PDB file of C-alpha atoms in Angstrom:
ATOM      1  CA  UNK A 795    -132.765 -24.531-155.880  1.00  0.00           C
ATOM      2  CA  UNK A 796    -132.126 -27.093-153.180  1.00  0.00           C
ATOM      3  CA  UNK A 797    -128.807 -28.890-153.180  1.00  0.00           C
ATOM      4  CA  UNK A 798    -129.575 -32.475-154.175  1.00  0.00           C
ATOM      5  CA  UNK A 799    -127.019 -35.168-154.916  1.00  0.00           C
ATOM      6  CA  UNK A 800    -128.248 -36.396-158.307  1.00  0.00           C
ATOM      7  CA  UNK A 801    -125.356 -38.806-158.905  1.00  0.00           C
ATOM      8  CA  UNK A 802    -126.764 -42.206-159.884  1.00  0.00           C
ATOM      9  CA  UNK A 803    -125.932 -45.333-157.940  1.00  0.00           C
ATOM     10  CA  UNK A 804    -126.977 -48.926-158.386  1.00  0.00           C
ATOM     11  CA  UNK A 805    -129.201 -50.901-156.014  1.00  0.00           C
ATOM     12  CA  UNK A 806    -129.494 -54.666-156.358  1.00  0.00           C
ATOM     13  CA  UNK A 807    -132.410 -56.597-154.943  1.00  0.00           C
ATOM     14  CA  UNK A 808    -132.849 -60.354-154.740  1.00  0.00           C
ATOM     15  CA  UNK A 809    -136.435 -61.469-155.238  1.00  0.00           C
ATOM     16  CA  UNK A 810    -138.315 -64.467-156.572  1.00  0.00           C
ATOM     17  CA  UNK A 811    -138.360 -64.743-160.380  1.00  0.00           C
ATOM     18  CA  UNK A 812    -142.168 -64.655-160.487  1.00  0.00           C
ATOM     19  CA  UNK A 813    -142.137 -61.302-158.699  1.00  0.00           C
ATOM     20  CA  UNK A 814    -139.645 -59.789-161.143  1.00  0.00           C
ATOM     21  CA  UNK A 815    -141.731 -61.072-164.046  1.00  0.00           C
ATOM     22  CA  UNK A 816    -144.821 -59.452-162.522  1.00  0.00           C
ATOM     23  CA  UNK A 817    -142.940 -56.158-162.119  1.00  0.00           C
ATOM     24  CA  UNK A 818    -141.775 -56.311-165.734  1.00  0.00           C
ATOM     25  CA  UNK A 819    -145.363 -56.807-166.908  1.00  0.00           C
ATOM     26  CA  UNK A 820    -146.607 -54.010-164.656  1.00  0.00           C
ATOM     27  CA  UNK A 821    -143.882 -51.621-165.870  1.00  0.00           C
ATOM     28  CA  UNK A 822    -144.707 -52.387-169.498  1.00  0.00           C
ATOM     29  CA  UNK A 823    -148.415 -51.891-168.811  1.00  0.00           C
ATOM     30  CA  UNK A 824    -147.838 -48.355-167.521  1.00  0.00           C
ATOM     31  CA  UNK A 825    -145.127 -47.539-170.094  1.00  0.00           C
ATOM     32  CA  UNK A 826    -142.140 -47.358-167.734  1.00  0.00           C
ATOM     33  CA  UNK A 827    -138.701 -48.899-167.650  1.00  0.00           C
ATOM     34  CA  UNK A 828    -138.176 -51.423-164.879  1.00  0.00           C
ATOM     35  CA  UNK A 829    -135.892 -49.019-163.012  1.00  0.00           C
ATOM     36  CA  UNK A 830    -138.398 -46.175-163.248  1.00  0.00           C
ATOM     37  CA  UNK A 831    -141.207 -48.503-162.133  1.00  0.00           C
ATOM     38  CA  UNK A 832    -139.316 -49.715-159.054  1.00  0.00           C
ATOM     39  CA  UNK A 833    -138.269 -46.159-158.099  1.00  0.00           C
ATOM     40  CA  UNK A 834    -141.859 -44.980-158.461  1.00  0.00           C
ATOM     41  CA  UNK A 835    -143.285 -47.865-156.422  1.00  0.00           C
ATOM     42  CA  UNK A 836    -140.704 -47.476-153.647  1.00  0.00           C
ATOM     43  CA  UNK A 837    -141.378 -43.743-153.475  1.00  0.00           C
ATOM     44  CA  UNK A 838    -145.138 -44.379-153.371  1.00  0.00           C
ATOM     45  CA  UNK A 839    -144.596 -46.815-150.490  1.00  0.00           C
ATOM     46  CA  UNK A 840    -142.399 -44.332-148.633  1.00  0.00           C
ATOM     47  CA  UNK A 841    -145.050 -41.657-149.055  1.00  0.00           C
ATOM     48  CA  UNK A 842    -147.763 -44.058-147.858  1.00  0.00           C
ATOM     49  CA  UNK A 843    -145.704 -44.760-144.726  1.00  0.00           C
ATOM     50  CA  UNK A 844    -145.234 -41.034-144.109  1.00  0.00           C
ATOM     51  CA  UNK A 845    -141.512 -41.141-144.907  1.00  0.00           C
ATOM     52  CA  UNK A 846    -141.603 -38.451-147.589  1.00  0.00           C
ATOM     53  CA  UNK A 847    -139.090 -36.235-145.737  1.00  0.00           C
ATOM     54  CA  UNK A 848    -136.429 -38.882-145.055  1.00  0.00           C
ATOM     55  CA  UNK A 849    -134.496 -38.648-148.327  1.00  0.00           C
ATOM     56  CA  UNK A 850    -131.589 -36.639-146.983  1.00  0.00           C
ATOM     57  CA  UNK A 851    -130.272 -33.232-148.019  1.00  0.00           C
ATOM     58  CA  UNK A 852    -133.131 -31.682-146.060  1.00  0.00           C
ATOM     59  CA  UNK A 853    -135.789 -33.051-148.366  1.00  0.00           C
ATOM     60  CA  UNK A 854    -136.647 -36.151-150.343  1.00  0.00           C
ATOM     61  CA  UNK A 855    -133.668 -36.605-152.651  1.00  0.00           C
ATOM     62  CA  UNK A 856    -135.170 -39.722-154.248  1.00  0.00           C
ATOM     63  CA  UNK A 857    -138.266 -37.929-155.524  1.00  0.00           C
ATOM     64  CA  UNK A 858    -138.437 -37.616-159.296  1.00  0.00           C
ATOM     65  CA  UNK A 859    -140.961 -36.078-161.622  1.00  0.00           C
ATOM     66  CA  UNK A 860    -144.117 -38.198-161.874  1.00  0.00           C
ATOM     67  CA  UNK A 861    -144.222 -40.666-164.710  1.00  0.00           C
ATOM     68  CA  UNK A 862    -147.848 -40.180-165.677  1.00  0.00           C
ATOM     69  CA  UNK A 863    -148.070 -39.056-169.282  1.00  0.00           C
ATOM     70  CA  UNK A 864    -144.376 -39.509-169.978  1.00  0.00           C
ATOM     71  CA  UNK A 865    -143.649 -41.423-173.162  1.00  0.00           C
ATOM     72  CA  UNK A 866    -140.800 -43.878-172.412  1.00  0.00           C
ATOM     73  CA  UNK A 867    -139.582 -43.466-175.996  1.00  0.00           C
ATOM     74  CA  UNK A 868    -138.671 -39.808-175.525  1.00  0.00           C
ATOM     75  CA  UNK A 869    -141.921 -37.904-176.022  1.00  0.00           C
ATOM     76  CA  UNK A 870    -143.027 -35.780-173.095  1.00  0.00           C
ATOM     77  CA  UNK A 871    -139.511 -34.526-172.456  1.00  0.00           C
ATOM     78  CA  UNK A 872    -140.867 -30.997-172.511  1.00  0.00           C
ATOM     79  CA  UNK A 873    -143.277 -31.879-169.693  1.00  0.00           C
ATOM     80  CA  UNK A 874    -140.455 -33.405-167.681  1.00  0.00           C
ATOM     81  CA  UNK A 875    -138.257 -30.299-168.139  1.00  0.00           C
ATOM     82  CA  UNK A 876    -141.116 -28.029-167.030  1.00  0.00           C
ATOM     83  CA  UNK A 877    -141.867 -30.216-164.013  1.00  0.00           C
ATOM     84  CA  UNK A 878    -138.235 -30.222-162.842  1.00  0.00           C
ATOM     85  CA  UNK A 879    -137.904 -26.458-163.264  1.00  0.00           C
ATOM     86  CA  UNK A 880    -141.160 -25.842-161.389  1.00  0.00           C
ATOM     87  CA  UNK A 881    -139.993 -28.023-158.518  1.00  0.00           C
ATOM     88  CA  UNK A 882    -136.324 -27.033-158.371  1.00  0.00           C
ATOM     89  CA  UNK A 883    -136.236 -23.479-159.716  1.00  0.00           C
ATOM     90  CA  UNK A 884    -133.405 -22.192-161.899  1.00  0.00           C
ATOM     91  CA  UNK A 885    -130.968 -24.855-163.111  1.00  0.00           C
ATOM     92  CA  UNK A 886    -127.970 -24.691-165.401  1.00  0.00           C
ATOM     93  CA  UNK A 887    -127.628 -26.969-168.430  1.00  0.00           C
ATOM     94  CA  UNK A 888    -125.605 -29.672-166.631  1.00  0.00           C
ATOM     95  CA  UNK A 889    -128.015 -29.857-163.684  1.00  0.00           C
ATOM     96  CA  UNK A 890    -131.037 -30.094-165.953  1.00  0.00           C
ATOM     97  CA  UNK A 891    -129.327 -32.692-168.135  1.00  0.00           C
ATOM     98  CA  UNK A 892    -128.609 -34.830-165.068  1.00  0.00           C
ATOM     99  CA  UNK A 893    -132.301 -34.866-164.151  1.00  0.00           C
ATOM    100  CA  UNK A 894    -133.571 -35.819-167.606  1.00  0.00           C
ATOM    101  CA  UNK A 895    -130.683 -38.019-168.821  1.00  0.00           C
ATOM    102  CA  UNK A 896    -130.347 -40.187-165.729  1.00  0.00           C
ATOM    103  CA  UNK A 897    -133.346 -42.281-166.690  1.00  0.00           C
ATOM    104  CA  UNK A 898    -131.926 -42.897-170.176  1.00  0.00           C
ATOM    105  CA  UNK A 899    -128.714 -44.187-168.596  1.00  0.00           C
ATOM    106  CA  UNK A 900    -130.731 -46.484-166.336  1.00  0.00           C
ATOM    107  CA  UNK A 901    -132.740 -47.777-169.289  1.00  0.00           C
ATOM    108  CA  UNK A 902    -129.624 -48.433-171.392  1.00  0.00           C
ATOM    109  CA  UNK A 903    -127.948 -50.246-168.498  1.00  0.00           C
ATOM    110  CA  UNK A 904    -131.076 -52.319-167.941  1.00  0.00           C
ATOM    111  CA  UNK A 905    -131.481 -53.132-171.642  1.00  0.00           C
ATOM    112  CA  UNK A 906    -127.822 -54.142-172.001  1.00  0.00           C
ATOM    113  CA  UNK A 907    -128.149 -56.360-168.949  1.00  0.00           C
ATOM    114  CA  UNK A 908    -131.191 -58.070-170.379  1.00  0.00           C
ATOM    115  CA  UNK A 909    -129.700 -58.716-173.830  1.00  0.00           C
ATOM    116  CA  UNK A 910    -126.477 -59.937-172.253  1.00  0.00           C
ATOM    117  CA  UNK A 911    -128.437 -62.199-169.903  1.00  0.00           C
ATOM    118  CA  UNK A 912    -130.302 -63.530-172.938  1.00  0.00           C
ATOM    119  CA  UNK A 913    -127.014 -64.267-174.692  1.00  0.00           C
ATOM    120  CA  UNK A 914    -127.719 -61.833-177.551  1.00  0.00           C
ATOM    121  CA  UNK A 915    -124.890 -59.390-176.791  1.00  0.00           C
ATOM    122  CA  UNK A 916    -121.485 -59.661-175.127  1.00  0.00           C
ATOM    123  CA  UNK A 917    -118.851 -57.108-174.217  1.00  0.00           C
ATOM    124  CA  UNK A 918    -115.664 -57.690-176.186  1.00  0.00           C
ATOM    125  CA  UNK A 919    -112.535 -55.802-175.237  1.00  0.00           C
ATOM    126  CA  UNK A 920    -110.909 -57.116-178.386  1.00  0.00           C
ATOM    127  CA  UNK A 921    -113.636 -55.591-180.572  1.00  0.00           C
ATOM    128  CA  UNK A 922    -113.766 -52.428-178.498  1.00  0.00           C
ATOM    129  CA  UNK A 923    -117.296 -52.674-177.100  1.00  0.00           C
ATOM    130  CA  UNK A 924    -120.597 -54.487-177.141  1.00  0.00           C
ATOM    131  CA  UNK A 925    -121.147 -56.888-180.027  1.00  0.00           C
ATOM    132  CA  UNK A 926    -123.914 -59.172-181.145  1.00  0.00           C
ATOM    133  CA  UNK A 927    -123.424 -62.861-180.560  1.00  0.00           C
ATOM    134  CA  UNK A 928    -124.208 -65.411-183.229  1.00  0.00           C
ATOM    135  CA  UNK A 929    -127.648 -65.787-181.582  1.00  0.00           C
TER     136      UNK A 929
END
């Protein structure tokens, strides 16, 4: 197995609202989270420009299993596990978990951001976590 740094980090991008709305619609159309959609599109652009080997660690560290056929609600996990093992070789539990759970963390972070932005949820230290607002 190659040594890849799979720790997640956040990237923020400023773009016109209409463009974000278009990306949201496109992501929904292909059954992806917004984060997965942007990662996939950036990787596709890098590949198109011939930059597939510039991800660091001796190979493309940003490459993830393809999203085609993956059910964003959890189905297809078996396919994702098989794909990662084919590509990376033997992995222990923690390594494999990092590959398949990272997207869930991204989706939760994205969903919490959206419901907080919409005023439906706030974080309350007093209540010990996220709580619904009075809508």
